PDB file of C-alpha atoms and ligand atoms in Angstrom:
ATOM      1  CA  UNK A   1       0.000   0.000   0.000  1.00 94.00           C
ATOM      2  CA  UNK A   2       1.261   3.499  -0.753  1.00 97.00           C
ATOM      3  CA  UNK A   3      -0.240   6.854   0.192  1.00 98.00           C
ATOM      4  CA  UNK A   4       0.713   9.799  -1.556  1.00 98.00           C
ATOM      5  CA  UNK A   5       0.635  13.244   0.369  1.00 99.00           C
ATOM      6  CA  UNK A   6      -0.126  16.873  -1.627  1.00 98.00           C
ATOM      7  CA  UNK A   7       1.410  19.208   1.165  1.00 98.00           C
ATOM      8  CA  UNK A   8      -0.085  22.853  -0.329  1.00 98.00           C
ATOM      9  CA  UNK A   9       2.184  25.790  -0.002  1.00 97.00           C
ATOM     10  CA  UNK A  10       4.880  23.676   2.296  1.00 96.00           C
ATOM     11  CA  UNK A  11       7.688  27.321   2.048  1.00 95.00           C
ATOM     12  CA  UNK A  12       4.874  29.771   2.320  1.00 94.00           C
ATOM     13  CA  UNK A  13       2.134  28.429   4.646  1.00 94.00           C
ATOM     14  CA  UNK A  14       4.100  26.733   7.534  1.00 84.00           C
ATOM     15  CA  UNK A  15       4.036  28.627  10.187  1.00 78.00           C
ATOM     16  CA  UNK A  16       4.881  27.140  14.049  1.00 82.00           C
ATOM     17  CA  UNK A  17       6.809  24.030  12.056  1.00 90.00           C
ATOM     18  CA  UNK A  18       3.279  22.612  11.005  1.00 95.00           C
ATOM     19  CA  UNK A  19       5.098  20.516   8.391  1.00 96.00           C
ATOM     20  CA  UNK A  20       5.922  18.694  11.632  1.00 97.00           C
ATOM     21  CA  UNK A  21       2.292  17.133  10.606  1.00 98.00           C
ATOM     22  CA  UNK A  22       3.691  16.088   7.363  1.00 98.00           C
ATOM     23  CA  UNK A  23       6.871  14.431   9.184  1.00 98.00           C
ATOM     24  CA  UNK A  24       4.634  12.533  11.531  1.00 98.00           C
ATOM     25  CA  UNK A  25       2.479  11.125   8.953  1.00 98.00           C
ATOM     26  CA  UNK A  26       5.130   9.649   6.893  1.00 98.00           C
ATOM     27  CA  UNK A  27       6.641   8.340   9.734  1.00 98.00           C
ATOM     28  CA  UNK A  28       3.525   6.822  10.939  1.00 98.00           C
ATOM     29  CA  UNK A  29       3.237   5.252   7.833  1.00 98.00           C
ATOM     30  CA  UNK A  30       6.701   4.398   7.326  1.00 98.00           C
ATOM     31  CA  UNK A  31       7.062   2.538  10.677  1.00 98.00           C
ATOM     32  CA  UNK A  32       3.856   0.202   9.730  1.00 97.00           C
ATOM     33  CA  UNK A  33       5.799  -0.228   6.012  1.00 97.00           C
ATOM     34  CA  UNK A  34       3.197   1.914   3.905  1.00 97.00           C
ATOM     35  CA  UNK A  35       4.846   3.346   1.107  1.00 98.00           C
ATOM     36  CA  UNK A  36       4.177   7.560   1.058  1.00 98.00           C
ATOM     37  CA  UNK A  37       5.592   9.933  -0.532  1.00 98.00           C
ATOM     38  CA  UNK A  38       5.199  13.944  -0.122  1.00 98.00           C
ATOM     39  CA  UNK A  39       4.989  16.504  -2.837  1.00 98.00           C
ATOM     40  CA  UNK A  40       4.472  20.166  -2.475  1.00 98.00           C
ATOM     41  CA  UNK A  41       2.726  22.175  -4.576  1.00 98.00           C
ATOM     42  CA  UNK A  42       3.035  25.773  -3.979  1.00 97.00           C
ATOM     43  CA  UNK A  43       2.508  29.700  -5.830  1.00 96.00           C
ATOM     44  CA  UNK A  44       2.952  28.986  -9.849  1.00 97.00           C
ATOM     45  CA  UNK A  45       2.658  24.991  -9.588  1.00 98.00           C
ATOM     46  CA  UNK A  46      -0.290  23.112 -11.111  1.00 97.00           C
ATOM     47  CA  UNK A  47      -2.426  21.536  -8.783  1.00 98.00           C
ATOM     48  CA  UNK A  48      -4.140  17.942 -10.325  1.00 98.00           C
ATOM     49  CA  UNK A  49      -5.769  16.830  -7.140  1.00 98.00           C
ATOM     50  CA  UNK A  50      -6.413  13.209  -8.854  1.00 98.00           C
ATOM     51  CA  UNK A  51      -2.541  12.529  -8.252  1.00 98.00           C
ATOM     52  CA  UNK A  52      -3.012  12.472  -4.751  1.00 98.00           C
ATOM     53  CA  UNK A  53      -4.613  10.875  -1.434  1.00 98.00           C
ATOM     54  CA  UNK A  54      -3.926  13.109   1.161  1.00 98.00           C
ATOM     55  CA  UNK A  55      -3.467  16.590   1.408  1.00 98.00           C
ATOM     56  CA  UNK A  56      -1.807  18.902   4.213  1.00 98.00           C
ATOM     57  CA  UNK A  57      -2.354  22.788   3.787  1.00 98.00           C
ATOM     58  CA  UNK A  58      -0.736  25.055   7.014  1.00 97.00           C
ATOM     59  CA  UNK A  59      -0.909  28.083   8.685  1.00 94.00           C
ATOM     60  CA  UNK A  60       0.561  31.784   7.602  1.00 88.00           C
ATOM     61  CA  UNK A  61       0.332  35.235   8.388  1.00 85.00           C
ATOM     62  CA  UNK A  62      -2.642  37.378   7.004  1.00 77.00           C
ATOM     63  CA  UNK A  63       0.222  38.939   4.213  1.00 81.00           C
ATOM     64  CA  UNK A  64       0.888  35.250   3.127  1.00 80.00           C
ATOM     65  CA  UNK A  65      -2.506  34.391   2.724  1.00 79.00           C
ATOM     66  CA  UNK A  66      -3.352  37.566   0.831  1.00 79.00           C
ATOM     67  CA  UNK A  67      -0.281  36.586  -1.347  1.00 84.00           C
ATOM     68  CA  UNK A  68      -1.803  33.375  -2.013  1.00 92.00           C
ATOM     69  CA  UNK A  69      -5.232  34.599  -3.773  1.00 91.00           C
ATOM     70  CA  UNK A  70      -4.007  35.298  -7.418  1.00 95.00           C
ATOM     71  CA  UNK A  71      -2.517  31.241  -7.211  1.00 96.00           C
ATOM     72  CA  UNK A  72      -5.533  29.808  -5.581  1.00 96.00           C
ATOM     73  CA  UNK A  73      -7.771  31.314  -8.696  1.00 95.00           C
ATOM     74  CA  UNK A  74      -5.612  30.471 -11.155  1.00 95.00           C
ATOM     75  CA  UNK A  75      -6.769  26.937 -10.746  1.00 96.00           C
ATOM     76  CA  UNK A  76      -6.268  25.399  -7.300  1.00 97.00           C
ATOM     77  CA  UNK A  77      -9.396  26.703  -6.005  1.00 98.00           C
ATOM     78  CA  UNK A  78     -11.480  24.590  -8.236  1.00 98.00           C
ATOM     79  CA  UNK A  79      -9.120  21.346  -7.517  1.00 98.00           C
ATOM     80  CA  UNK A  80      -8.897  21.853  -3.858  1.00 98.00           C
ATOM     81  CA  UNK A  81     -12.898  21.771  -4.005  1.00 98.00           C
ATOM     82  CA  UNK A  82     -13.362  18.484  -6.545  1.00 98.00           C
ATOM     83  CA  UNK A  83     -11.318  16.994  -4.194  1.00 98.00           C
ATOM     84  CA  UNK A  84     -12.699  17.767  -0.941  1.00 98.00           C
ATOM     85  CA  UNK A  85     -16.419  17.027  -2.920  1.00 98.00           C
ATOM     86  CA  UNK A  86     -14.555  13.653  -3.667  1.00 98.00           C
ATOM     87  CA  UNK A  87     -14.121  12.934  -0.284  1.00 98.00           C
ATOM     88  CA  UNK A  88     -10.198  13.375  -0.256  1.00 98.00           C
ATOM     89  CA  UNK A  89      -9.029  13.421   3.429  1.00 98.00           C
ATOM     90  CA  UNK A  90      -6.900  17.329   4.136  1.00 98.00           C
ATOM     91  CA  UNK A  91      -5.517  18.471   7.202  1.00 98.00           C
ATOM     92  CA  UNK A  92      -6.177  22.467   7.277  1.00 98.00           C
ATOM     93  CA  UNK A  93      -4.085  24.311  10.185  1.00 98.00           C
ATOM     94  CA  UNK A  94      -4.733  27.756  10.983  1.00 97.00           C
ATOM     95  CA  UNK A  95      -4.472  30.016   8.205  1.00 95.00           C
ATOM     96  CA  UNK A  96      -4.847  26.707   5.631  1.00 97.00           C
ATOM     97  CA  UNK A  97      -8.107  26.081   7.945  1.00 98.00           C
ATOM     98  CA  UNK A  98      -9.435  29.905   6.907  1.00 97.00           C
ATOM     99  CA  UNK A  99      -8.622  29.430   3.395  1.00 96.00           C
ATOM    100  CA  UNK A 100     -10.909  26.442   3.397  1.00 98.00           C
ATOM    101  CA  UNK A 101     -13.694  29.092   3.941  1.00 98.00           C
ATOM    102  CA  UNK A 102     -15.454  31.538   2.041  1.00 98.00           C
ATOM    103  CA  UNK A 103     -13.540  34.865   3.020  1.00 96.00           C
ATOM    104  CA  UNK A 104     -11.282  36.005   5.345  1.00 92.00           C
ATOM    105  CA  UNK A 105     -11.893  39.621   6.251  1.00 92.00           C
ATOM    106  CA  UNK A 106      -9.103  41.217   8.081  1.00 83.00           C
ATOM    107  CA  UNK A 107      -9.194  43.631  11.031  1.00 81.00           C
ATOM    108  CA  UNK A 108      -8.902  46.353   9.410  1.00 83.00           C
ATOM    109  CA  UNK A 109     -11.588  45.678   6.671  1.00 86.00           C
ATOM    110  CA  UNK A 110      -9.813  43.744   3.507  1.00 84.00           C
ATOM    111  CA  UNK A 111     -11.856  41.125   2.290  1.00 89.00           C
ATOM    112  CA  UNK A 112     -10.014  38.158   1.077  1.00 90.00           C
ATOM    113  CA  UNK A 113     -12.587  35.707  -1.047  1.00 94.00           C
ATOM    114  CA  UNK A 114     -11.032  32.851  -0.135  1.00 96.00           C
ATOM    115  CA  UNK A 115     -11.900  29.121  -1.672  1.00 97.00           C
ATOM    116  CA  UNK A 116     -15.780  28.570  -0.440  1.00 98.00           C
ATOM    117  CA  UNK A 117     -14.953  25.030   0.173  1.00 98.00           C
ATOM    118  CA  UNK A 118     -16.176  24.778   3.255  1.00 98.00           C
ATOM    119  CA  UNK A 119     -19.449  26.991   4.699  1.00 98.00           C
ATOM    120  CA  UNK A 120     -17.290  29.105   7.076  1.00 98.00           C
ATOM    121  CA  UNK A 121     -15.984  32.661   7.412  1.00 98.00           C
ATOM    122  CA  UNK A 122     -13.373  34.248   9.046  1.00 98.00           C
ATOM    123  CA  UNK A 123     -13.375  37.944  10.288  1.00 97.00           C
ATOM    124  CA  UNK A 124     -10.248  39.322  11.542  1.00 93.00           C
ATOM    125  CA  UNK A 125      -9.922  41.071  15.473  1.00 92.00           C
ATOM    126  CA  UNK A 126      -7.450  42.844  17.333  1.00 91.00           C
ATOM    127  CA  UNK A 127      -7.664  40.598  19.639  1.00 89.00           C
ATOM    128  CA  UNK A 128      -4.719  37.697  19.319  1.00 93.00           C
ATOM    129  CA  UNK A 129      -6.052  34.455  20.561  1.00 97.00           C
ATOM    130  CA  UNK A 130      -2.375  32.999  21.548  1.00 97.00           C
ATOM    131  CA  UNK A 131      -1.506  30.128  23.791  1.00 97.00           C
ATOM    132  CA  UNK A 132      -1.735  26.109  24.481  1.00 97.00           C
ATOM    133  CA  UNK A 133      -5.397  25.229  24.408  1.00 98.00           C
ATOM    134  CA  UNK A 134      -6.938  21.709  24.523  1.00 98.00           C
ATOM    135  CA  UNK A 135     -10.383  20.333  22.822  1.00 98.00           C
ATOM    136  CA  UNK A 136     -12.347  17.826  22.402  1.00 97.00           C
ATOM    137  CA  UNK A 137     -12.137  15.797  19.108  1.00 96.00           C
ATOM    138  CA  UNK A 138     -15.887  14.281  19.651  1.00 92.00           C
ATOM    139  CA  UNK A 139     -15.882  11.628  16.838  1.00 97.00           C
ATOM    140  CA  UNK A 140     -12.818  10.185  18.356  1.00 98.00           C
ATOM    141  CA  UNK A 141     -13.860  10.619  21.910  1.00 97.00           C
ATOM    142  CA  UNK A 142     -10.383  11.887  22.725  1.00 98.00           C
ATOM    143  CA  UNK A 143      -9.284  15.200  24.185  1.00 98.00           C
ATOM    144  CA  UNK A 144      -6.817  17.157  21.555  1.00 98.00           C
ATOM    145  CA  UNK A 145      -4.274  19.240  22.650  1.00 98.00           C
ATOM    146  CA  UNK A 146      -2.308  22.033  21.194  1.00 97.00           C
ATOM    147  CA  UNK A 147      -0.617  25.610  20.214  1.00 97.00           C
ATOM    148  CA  UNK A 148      -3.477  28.152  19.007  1.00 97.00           C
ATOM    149  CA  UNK A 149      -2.244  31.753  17.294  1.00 96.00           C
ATOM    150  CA  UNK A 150      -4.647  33.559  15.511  1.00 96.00           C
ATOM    151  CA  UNK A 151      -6.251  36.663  15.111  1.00 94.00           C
ATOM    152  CA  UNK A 152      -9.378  35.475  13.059  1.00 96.00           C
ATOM    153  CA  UNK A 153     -12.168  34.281  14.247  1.00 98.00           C
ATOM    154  CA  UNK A 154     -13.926  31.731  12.346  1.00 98.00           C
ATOM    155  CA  UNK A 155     -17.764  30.792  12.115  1.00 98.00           C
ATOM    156  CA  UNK A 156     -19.208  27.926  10.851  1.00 98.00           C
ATOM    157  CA  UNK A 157     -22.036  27.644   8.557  1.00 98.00           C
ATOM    158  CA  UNK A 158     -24.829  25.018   8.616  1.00 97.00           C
ATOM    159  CA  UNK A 159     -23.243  22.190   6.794  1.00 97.00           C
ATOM    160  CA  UNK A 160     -20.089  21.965   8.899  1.00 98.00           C
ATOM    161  CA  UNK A 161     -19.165  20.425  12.244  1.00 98.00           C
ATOM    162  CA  UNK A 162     -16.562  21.821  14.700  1.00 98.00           C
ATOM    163  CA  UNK A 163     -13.952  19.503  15.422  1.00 98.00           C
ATOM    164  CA  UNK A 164     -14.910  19.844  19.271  1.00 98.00           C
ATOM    165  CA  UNK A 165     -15.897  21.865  21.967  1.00 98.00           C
ATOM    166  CA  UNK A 166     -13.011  24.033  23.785  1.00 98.00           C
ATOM    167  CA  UNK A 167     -12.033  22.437  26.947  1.00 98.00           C
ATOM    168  CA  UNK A 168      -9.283  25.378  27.517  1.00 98.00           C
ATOM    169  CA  UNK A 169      -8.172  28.696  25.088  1.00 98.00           C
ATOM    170  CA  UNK A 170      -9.905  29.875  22.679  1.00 98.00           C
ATOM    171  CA  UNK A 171     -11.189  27.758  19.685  1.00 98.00           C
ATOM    172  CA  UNK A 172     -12.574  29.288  16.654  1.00 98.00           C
ATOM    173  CA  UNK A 173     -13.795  32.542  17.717  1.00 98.00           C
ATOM    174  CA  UNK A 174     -13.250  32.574  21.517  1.00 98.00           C
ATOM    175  CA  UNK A 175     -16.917  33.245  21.907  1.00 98.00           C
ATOM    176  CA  UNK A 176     -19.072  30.102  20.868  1.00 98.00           C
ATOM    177  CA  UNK A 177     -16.876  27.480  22.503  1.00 98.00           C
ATOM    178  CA  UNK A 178     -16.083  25.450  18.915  1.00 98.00           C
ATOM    179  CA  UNK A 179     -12.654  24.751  17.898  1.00 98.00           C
ATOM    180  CA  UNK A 180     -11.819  23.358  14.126  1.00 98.00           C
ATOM    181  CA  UNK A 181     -14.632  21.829  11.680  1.00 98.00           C
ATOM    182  CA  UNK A 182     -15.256  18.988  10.145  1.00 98.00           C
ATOM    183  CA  UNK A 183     -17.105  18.340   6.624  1.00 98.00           C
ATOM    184  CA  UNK A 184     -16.691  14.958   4.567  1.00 98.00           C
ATOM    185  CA  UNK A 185     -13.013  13.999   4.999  1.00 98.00           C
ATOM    186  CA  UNK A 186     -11.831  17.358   5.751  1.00 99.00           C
ATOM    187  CA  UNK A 187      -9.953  17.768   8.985  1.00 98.00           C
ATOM    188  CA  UNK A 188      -9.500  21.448  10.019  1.00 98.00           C
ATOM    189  CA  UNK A 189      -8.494  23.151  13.138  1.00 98.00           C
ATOM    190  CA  UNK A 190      -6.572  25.919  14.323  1.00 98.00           C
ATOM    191  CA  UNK A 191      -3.578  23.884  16.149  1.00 97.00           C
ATOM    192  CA  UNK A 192      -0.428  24.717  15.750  1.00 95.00           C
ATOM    193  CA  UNK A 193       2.218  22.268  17.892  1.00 83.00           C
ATOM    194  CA  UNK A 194       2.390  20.870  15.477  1.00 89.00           C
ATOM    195  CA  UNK A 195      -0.706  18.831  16.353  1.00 97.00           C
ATOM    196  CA  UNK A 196      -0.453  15.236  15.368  1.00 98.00           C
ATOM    197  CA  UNK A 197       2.330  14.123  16.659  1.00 98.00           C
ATOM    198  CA  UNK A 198       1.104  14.231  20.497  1.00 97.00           C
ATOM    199  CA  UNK A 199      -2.554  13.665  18.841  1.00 98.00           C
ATOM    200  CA  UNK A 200      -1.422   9.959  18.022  1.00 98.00           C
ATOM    201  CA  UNK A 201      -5.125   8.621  17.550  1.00 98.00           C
ATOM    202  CA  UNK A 202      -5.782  11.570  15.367  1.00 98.00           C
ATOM    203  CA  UNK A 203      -2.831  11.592  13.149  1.00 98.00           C
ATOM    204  CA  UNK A 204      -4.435   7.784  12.993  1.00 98.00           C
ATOM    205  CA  UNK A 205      -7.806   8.524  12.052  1.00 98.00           C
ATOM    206  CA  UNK A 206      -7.087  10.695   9.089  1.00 98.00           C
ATOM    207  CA  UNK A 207      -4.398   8.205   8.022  1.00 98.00           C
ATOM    208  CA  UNK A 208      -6.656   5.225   8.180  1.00 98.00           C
ATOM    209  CA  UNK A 209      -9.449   7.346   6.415  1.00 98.00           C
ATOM    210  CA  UNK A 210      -7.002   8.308   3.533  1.00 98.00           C
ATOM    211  CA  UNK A 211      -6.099   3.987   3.315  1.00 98.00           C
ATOM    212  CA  UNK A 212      -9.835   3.610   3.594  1.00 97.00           C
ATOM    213  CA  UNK A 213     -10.788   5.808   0.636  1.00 97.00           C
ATOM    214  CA  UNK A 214      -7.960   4.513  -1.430  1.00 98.00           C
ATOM    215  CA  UNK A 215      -7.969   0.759  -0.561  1.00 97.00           C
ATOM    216  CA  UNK A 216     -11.667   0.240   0.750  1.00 95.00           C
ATOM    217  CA  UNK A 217     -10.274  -1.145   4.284  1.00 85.00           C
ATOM    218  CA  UNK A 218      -7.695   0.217   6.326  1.00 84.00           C
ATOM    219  CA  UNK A 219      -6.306  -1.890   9.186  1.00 89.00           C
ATOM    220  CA  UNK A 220      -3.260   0.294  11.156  1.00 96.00           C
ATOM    221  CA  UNK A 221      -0.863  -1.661  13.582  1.00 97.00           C
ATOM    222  CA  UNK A 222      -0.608  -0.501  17.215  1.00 97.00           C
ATOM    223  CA  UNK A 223       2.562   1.829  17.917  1.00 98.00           C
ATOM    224  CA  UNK A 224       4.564   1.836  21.029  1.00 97.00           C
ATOM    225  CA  UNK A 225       3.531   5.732  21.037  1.00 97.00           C
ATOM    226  CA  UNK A 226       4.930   5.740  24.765  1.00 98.00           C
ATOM    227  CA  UNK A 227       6.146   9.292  23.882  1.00 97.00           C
ATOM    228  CA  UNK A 228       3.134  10.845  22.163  1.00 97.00           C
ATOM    229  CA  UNK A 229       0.669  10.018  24.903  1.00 98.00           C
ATOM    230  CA  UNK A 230       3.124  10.828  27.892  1.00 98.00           C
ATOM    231  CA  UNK A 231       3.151  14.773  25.776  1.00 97.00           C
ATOM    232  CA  UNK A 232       0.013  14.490  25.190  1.00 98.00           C
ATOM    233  CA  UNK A 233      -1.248  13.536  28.720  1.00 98.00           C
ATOM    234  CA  UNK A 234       1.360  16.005  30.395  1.00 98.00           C
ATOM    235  CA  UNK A 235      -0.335  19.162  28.325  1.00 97.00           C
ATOM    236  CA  UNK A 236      -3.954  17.510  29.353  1.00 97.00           C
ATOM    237  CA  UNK A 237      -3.160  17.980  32.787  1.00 97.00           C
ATOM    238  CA  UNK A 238      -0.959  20.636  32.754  1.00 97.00           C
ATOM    239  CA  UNK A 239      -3.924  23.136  30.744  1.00 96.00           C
ATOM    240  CA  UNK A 240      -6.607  21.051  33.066  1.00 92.00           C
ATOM    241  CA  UNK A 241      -4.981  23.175  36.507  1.00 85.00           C
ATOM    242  CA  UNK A 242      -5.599  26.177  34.658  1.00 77.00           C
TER     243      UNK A 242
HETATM  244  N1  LIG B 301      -3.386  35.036   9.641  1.00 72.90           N
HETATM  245  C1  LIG B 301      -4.412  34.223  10.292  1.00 72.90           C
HETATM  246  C2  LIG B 301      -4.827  34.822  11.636  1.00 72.90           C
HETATM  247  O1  LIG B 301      -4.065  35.569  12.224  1.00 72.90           O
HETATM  248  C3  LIG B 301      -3.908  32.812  10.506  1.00 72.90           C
HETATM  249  C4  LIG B 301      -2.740  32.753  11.492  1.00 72.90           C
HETATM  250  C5  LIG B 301      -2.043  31.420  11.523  1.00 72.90           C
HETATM  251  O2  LIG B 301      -2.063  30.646  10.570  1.00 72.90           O
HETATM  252  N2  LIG B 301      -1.364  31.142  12.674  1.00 72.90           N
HETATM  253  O3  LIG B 301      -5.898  34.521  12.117  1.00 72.90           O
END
């Protein structure tokens, strides 16, 4: 079995080492002996989502995403979308999550149309919404934990999930107690870290739904992830005494 990873704008979009995401899921994949391989596609590059199985897109300043616009027209947009239609598993982090949205509009009123993939919005604050935080990932059942810094707070429209409800920080918006959303096999949340790799079940899930999707089953072998749960159970308690 082989997996093959898009990672979208991996020298523009990667803000708080979020290709640490990409790292973990080859490795994850590696150490079970799945065949992946990564390829990044970034400003000028064609995009032919049909090539791939997986695909990571990370976070970036509001200047970077602006940057990005002109590219995502030119021809992403509309690939990013088949794919997502198609039921192509992504990881979105951050700024990559808000791209995933309609428009981004900043604080101090630019409107960036962004891809409309997913019924959400964005609307940019003064406030900066900075710090660990921890959520709940509710079809997993699992608490997730990690590194949240963004200005933007997003909303969700009526045909996305969150992710989860905020346990502790601020989530999407700091107001309604979401963090993330979910819609078909897209994956998107604000955590920088980078996430997965002290999210072991979650950097899981998506895996096994991208081997699903491809290969119509999707059995993963059991990791001695003695390292990933003792990180991941130190920031649970740690951000639980807060
Ligand atoms: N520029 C966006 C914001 O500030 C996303 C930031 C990020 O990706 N960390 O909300």
């Amino acid at each position: 079995m082989e997996l093959k990873i898009c990672h979208l704008y991996p020298d523009i979009l990667n803000l708080y080492g979020d290709r640490g995401n990409i790292i973990c899921m080859e490795k994850r994949l590696q150490w079970r002996g799945i065949d992946v391989t990564t390829t990044g596609v970034s400003v000028g590059e064609p995009l032919k989502a049909a090539d791939f199985d997986l695909f990571f897109i990370g976070g970036g300043q509001d200047f970077e995403q602006e940057v990005l616009l002109p590219d995502l027209a030119s021809g992403k947009t509309r690939e990013i979308k088949a794919a997502i239609e198609d039921g192509k598993p992504f990881l979105a982090i951050c700024g990559g999550y808000q791209m995933l949205g309609n428009y981004y509009k900043t604080w101090d009123g630019q409107q960036c149309d962004f891809t409309g993939a997913l019924d959400l919005y964005t609307e940019g604050s003064k406030d900066r919404m900075i710090g660990n935080y921890s959520f709940t990932c509710d079809e997993l059942g699992v608490t997730v934990v990690g590194f949240e810094n963004h200005s933007g707070k997003t909303y969700l429209g009526s045909s996305v999930k969150p992710m989860g409800k905020v346990l502790s920080g601020f989530g999407n918006n700091g107001q309604d107690g979401m963090e993330g959303a979910r819609y078909k096999n897209v994956f998107a949340t604000y955590s920088h870290g980078c996430l997965l790799p002290k999210n072991p079940v979650l950097a899981d899930h998506i895996l096994k739904t991208a081997l699903k999707r491809k290969y119509g089953q999707a059995e993963l072998s059991p990791l001695a992830d003695t390292l990933e749960n003792n990180a991941h159970d130190y920031m649970v308690r740690r951000l639980s005494k807060q």
